[in-house]
mmCIF file of C-alpha atoms and ligand atoms in Angstrom:
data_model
loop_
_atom_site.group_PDB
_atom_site.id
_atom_site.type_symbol
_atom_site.label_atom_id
_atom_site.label_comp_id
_atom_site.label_asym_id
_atom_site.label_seq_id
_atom_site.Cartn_x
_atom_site.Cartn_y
_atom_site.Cartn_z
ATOM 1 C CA UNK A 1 -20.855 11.927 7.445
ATOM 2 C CA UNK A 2 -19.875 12.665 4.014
ATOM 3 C CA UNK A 3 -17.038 11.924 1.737
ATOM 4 C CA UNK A 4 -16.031 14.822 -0.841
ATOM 5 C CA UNK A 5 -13.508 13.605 -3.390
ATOM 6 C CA UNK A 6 -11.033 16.228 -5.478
ATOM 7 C CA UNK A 7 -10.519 15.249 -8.691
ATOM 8 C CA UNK A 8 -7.524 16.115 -10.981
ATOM 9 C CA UNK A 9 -5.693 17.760 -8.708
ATOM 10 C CA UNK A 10 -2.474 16.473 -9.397
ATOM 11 C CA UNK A 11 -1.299 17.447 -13.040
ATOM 12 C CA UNK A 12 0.073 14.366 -14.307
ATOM 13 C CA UNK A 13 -2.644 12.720 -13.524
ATOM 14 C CA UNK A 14 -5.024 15.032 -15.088
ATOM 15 C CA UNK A 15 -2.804 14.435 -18.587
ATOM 16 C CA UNK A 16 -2.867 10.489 -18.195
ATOM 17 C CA UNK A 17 -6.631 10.355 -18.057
ATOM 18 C CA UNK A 18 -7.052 12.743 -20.767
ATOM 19 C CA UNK A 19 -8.210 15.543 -18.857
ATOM 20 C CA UNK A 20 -6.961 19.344 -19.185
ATOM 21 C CA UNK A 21 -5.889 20.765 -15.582
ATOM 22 C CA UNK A 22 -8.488 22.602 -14.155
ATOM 23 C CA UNK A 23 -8.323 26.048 -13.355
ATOM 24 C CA UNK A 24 -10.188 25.669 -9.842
ATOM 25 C CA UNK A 25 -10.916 22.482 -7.945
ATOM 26 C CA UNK A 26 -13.359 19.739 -9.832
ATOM 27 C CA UNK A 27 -14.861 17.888 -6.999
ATOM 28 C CA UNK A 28 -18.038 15.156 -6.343
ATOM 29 C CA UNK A 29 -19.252 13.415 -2.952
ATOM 30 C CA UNK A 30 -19.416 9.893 -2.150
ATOM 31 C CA UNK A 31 -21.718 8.665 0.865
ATOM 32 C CA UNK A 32 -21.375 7.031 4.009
ATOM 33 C CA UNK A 33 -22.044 3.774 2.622
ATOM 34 C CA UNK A 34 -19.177 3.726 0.001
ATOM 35 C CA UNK A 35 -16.815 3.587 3.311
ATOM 36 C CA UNK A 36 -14.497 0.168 3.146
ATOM 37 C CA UNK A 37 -13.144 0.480 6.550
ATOM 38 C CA UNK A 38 -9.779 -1.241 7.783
ATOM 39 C CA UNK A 39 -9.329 -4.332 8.262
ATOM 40 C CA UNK A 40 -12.428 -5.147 5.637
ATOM 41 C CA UNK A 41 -11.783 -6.739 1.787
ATOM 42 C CA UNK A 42 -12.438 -4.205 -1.045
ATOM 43 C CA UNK A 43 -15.713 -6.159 -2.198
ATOM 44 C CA UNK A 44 -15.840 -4.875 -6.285
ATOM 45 C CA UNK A 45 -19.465 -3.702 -7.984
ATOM 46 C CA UNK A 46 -21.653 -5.255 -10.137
ATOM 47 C CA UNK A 47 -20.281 -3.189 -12.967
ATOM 48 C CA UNK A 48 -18.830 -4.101 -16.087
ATOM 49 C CA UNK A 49 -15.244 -3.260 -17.187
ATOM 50 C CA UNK A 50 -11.915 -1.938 -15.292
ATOM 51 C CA UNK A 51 -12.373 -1.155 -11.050
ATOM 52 C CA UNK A 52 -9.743 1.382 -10.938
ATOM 53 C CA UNK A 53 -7.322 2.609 -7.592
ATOM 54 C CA UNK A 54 -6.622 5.885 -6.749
ATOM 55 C CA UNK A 55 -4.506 6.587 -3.828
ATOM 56 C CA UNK A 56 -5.030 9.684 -2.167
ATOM 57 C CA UNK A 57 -4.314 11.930 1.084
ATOM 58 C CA UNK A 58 -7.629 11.999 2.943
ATOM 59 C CA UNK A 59 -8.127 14.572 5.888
ATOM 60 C CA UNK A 60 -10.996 14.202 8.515
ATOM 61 C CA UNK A 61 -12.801 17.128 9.131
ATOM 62 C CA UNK A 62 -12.905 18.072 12.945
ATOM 63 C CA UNK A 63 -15.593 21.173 13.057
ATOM 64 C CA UNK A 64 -18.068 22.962 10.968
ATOM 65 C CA UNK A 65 -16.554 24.785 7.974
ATOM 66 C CA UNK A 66 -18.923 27.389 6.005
ATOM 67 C CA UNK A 67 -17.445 30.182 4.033
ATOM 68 C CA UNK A 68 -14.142 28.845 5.754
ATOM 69 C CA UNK A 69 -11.253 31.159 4.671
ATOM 70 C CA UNK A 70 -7.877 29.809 3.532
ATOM 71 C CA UNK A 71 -5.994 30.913 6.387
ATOM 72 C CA UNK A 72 -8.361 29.342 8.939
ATOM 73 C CA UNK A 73 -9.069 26.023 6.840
ATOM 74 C CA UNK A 74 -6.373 23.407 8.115
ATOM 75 C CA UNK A 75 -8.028 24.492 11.702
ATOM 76 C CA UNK A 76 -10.811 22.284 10.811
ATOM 77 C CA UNK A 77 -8.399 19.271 9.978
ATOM 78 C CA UNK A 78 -8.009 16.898 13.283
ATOM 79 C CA UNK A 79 -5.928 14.195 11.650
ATOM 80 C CA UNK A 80 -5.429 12.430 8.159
ATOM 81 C CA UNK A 81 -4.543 9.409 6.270
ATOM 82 C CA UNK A 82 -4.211 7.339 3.539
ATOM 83 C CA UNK A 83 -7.671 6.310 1.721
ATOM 84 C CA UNK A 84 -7.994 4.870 -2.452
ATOM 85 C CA UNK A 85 -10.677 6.124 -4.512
ATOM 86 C CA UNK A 86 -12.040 3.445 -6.363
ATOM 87 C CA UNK A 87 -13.666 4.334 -9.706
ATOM 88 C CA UNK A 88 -15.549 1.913 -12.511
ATOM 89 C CA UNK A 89 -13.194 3.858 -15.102
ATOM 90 C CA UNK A 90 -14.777 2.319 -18.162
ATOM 91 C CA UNK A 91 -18.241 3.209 -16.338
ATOM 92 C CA UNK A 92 -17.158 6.791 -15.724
ATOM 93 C CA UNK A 93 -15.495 6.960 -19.238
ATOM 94 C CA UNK A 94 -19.144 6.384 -20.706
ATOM 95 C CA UNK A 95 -20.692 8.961 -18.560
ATOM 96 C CA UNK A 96 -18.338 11.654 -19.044
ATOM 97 C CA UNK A 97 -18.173 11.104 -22.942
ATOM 98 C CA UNK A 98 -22.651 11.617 -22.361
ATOM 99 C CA UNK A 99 -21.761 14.907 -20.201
ATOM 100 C CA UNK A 100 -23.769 12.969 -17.230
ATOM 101 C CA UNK A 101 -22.703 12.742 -13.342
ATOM 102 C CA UNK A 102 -20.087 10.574 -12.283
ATOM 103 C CA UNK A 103 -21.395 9.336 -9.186
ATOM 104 C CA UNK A 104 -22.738 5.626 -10.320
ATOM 105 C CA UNK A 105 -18.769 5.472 -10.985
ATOM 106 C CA UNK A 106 -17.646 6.431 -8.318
ATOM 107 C CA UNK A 107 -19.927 6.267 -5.072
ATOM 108 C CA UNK A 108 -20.914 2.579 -5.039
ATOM 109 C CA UNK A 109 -20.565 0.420 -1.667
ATOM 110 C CA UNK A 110 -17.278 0.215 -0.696
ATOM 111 C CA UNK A 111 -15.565 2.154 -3.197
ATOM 112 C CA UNK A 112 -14.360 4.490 -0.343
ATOM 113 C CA UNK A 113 -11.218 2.010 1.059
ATOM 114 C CA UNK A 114 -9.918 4.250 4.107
ATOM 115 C CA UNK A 115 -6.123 3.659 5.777
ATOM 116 C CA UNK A 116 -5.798 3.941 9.671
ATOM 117 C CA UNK A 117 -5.884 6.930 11.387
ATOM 118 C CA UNK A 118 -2.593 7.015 13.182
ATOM 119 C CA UNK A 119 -1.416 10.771 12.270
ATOM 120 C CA UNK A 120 -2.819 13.277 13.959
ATOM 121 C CA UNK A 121 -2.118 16.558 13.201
ATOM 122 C CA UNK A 122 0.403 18.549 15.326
ATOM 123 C CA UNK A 123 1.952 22.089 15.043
ATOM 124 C CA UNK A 124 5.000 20.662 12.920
ATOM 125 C CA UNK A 125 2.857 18.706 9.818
ATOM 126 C CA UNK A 126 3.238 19.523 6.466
ATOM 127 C CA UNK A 127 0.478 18.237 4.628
ATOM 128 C CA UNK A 128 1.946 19.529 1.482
ATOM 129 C CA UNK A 129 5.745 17.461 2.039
ATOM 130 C CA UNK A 130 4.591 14.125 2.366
ATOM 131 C CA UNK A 131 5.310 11.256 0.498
ATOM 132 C CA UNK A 132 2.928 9.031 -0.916
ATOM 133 C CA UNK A 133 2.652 5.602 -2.149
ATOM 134 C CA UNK A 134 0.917 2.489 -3.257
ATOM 135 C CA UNK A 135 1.734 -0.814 -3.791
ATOM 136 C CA UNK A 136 -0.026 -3.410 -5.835
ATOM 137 C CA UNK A 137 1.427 -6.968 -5.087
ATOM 138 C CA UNK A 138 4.089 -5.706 -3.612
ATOM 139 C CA UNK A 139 5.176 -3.514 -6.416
ATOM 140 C CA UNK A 140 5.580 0.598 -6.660
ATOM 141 C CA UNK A 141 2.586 1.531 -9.398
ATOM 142 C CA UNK A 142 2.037 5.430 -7.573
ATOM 143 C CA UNK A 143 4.463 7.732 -5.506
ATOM 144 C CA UNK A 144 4.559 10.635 -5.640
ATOM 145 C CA UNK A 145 4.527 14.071 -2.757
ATOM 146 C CA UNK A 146 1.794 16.105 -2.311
ATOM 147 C CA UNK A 147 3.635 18.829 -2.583
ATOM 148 C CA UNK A 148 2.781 18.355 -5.939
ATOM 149 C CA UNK A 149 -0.860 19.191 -5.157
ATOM 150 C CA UNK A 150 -2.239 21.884 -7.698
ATOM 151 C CA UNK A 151 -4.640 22.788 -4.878
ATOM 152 C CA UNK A 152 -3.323 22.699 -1.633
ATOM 153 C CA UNK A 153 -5.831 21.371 1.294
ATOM 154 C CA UNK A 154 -6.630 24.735 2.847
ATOM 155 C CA UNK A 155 -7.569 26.130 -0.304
ATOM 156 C CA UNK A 156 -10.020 23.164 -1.297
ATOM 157 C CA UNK A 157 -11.560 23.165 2.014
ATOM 158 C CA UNK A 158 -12.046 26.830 1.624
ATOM 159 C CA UNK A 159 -13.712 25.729 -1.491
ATOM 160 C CA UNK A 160 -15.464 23.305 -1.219
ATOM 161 C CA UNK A 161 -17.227 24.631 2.307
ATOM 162 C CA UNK A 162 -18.372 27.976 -0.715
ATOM 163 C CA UNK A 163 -20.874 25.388 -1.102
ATOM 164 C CA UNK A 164 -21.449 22.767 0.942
ATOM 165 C CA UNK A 165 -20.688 22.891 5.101
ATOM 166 C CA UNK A 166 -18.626 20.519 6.139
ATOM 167 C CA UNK A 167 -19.266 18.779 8.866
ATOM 168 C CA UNK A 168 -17.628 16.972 12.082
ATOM 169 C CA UNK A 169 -16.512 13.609 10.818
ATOM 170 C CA UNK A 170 -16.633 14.189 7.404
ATOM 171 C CA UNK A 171 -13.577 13.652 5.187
ATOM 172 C CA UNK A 172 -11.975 14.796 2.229
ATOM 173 C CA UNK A 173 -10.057 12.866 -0.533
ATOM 174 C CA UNK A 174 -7.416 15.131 -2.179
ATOM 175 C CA UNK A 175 -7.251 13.468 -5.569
ATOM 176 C CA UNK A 176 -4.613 11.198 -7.108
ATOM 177 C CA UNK A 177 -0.949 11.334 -8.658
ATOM 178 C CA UNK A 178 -0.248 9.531 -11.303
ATOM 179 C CA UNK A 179 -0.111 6.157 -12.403
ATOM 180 C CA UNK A 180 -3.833 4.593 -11.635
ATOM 181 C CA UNK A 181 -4.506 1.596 -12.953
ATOM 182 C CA UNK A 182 -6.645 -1.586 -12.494
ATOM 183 C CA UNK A 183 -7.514 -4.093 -9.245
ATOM 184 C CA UNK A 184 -8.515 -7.610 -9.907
ATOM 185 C CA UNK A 185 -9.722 -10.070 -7.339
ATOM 186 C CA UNK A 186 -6.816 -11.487 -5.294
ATOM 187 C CA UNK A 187 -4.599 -7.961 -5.469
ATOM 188 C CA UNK A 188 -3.118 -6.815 -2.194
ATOM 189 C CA UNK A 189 -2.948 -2.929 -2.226
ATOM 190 C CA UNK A 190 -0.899 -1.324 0.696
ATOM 191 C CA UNK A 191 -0.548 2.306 0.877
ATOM 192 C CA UNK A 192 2.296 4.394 2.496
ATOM 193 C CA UNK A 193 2.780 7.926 3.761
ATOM 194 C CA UNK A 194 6.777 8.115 4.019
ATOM 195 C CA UNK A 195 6.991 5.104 4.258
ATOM 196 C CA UNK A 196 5.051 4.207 6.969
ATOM 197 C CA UNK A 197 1.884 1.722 6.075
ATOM 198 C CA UNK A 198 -1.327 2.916 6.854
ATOM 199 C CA UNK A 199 -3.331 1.190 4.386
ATOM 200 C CA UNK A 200 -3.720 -2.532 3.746
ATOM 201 C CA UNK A 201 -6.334 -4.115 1.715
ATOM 202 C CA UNK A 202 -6.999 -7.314 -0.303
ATOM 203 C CA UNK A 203 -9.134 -7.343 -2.739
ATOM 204 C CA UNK A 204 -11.601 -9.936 -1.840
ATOM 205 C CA UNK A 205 -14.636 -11.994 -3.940
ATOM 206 C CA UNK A 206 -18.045 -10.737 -4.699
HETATM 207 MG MG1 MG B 1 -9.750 10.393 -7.089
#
């Protein structure tokens, strides 16, 4: 399986990182190894300055999407979740300002935390209504709703599957609202879709 991660997709968040919002979706991949799975400590890199969350919508991928069109995309979504993208922001600062690929920022062990998968998806979801949000130590640091998406899922799995298949199994991070910020050892992150918990993670020593 793969992971493929959206980035900027939420426009506040584009504008707090510095970013202009994209007029089509900016996304990168993350392997199978960069999975933190529940009930496992987020373990942080060997790399030097801020580890950075990112909570975001995640959707499992239930088929084999090429050239999928909109209207046929959320077909290939069985379920979905809660998942944080971690990133070595200073890291990924330094490559972006050298025009190079992001991916020693972002696709290192463990830096894919995933939530449980308790939500399947039934005639009557919305994945654009829900509410999202994280805590950090028991305090509120993103909410937001993805209806605030600037791409909605269907269209960037019709996207993304213009150039990559997607694949039974695989899953897709939808990018991040506002309000990112650092994790230090010792934090306890737990992420809600409204309001229910579906992610829970401490972040644990190296
Ligand atoms: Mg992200």
């Amino acid at each position: 399986m793969k992971i493929v991660c959206i980035g900027r997709n939420y426009a506040e968040h584009a504008k707090e990182l510095g970013n202009a919002t994209p007029s089509e979706p900016v996304f990168f991949l993350k392997p199978s190894t960069a999975c933190t799975y529940p009930g496992h400590p987020i373990l942080l890199p060997p790399i030097e300055g801020e580890i950075a969350y990112e909570l975001e919508l995640v959707v499992m991928i239930d088929g084999y999407a090429k050239d999928v069109p909109v209207s046929m995309a959320l077909g290939m979504v069985s379920s979905f979740t809660l998942g944080l993208d971690l990133t070595a922001r200073t890291l990924q600062n330094e490559l972006k300002a050298k025009g190079l690929p992001w991916e020693k920022a972002k696709a290192w062990d463990g830096s894919a935390v995933i939530g449980d998968v308790e939500l399947p998806m039934t005639s009557t979801t919305d994945l654009q209504a829900l509410a999202i949000e994280l805590k950090k130590n028991g305090g509120t640091v993103q909410k937001d709703t993805t209806a605030n998406m600037l791409f909605n899922v269907q269209t960037l799995i019709s996207y993304v599957s213009r150039y990559i298949t997607l694949e039974p199994g695989d899953l897709l991070f939808t990018g991040t609202p506002a309000g990112v910020g650092p994790i230090a050892e010792g934090d306890v992150l737990e992420g809600f879709i409204n309001g229910k918990r579906l992610l829970h993670a401490t972040v644990g020593k190296r």
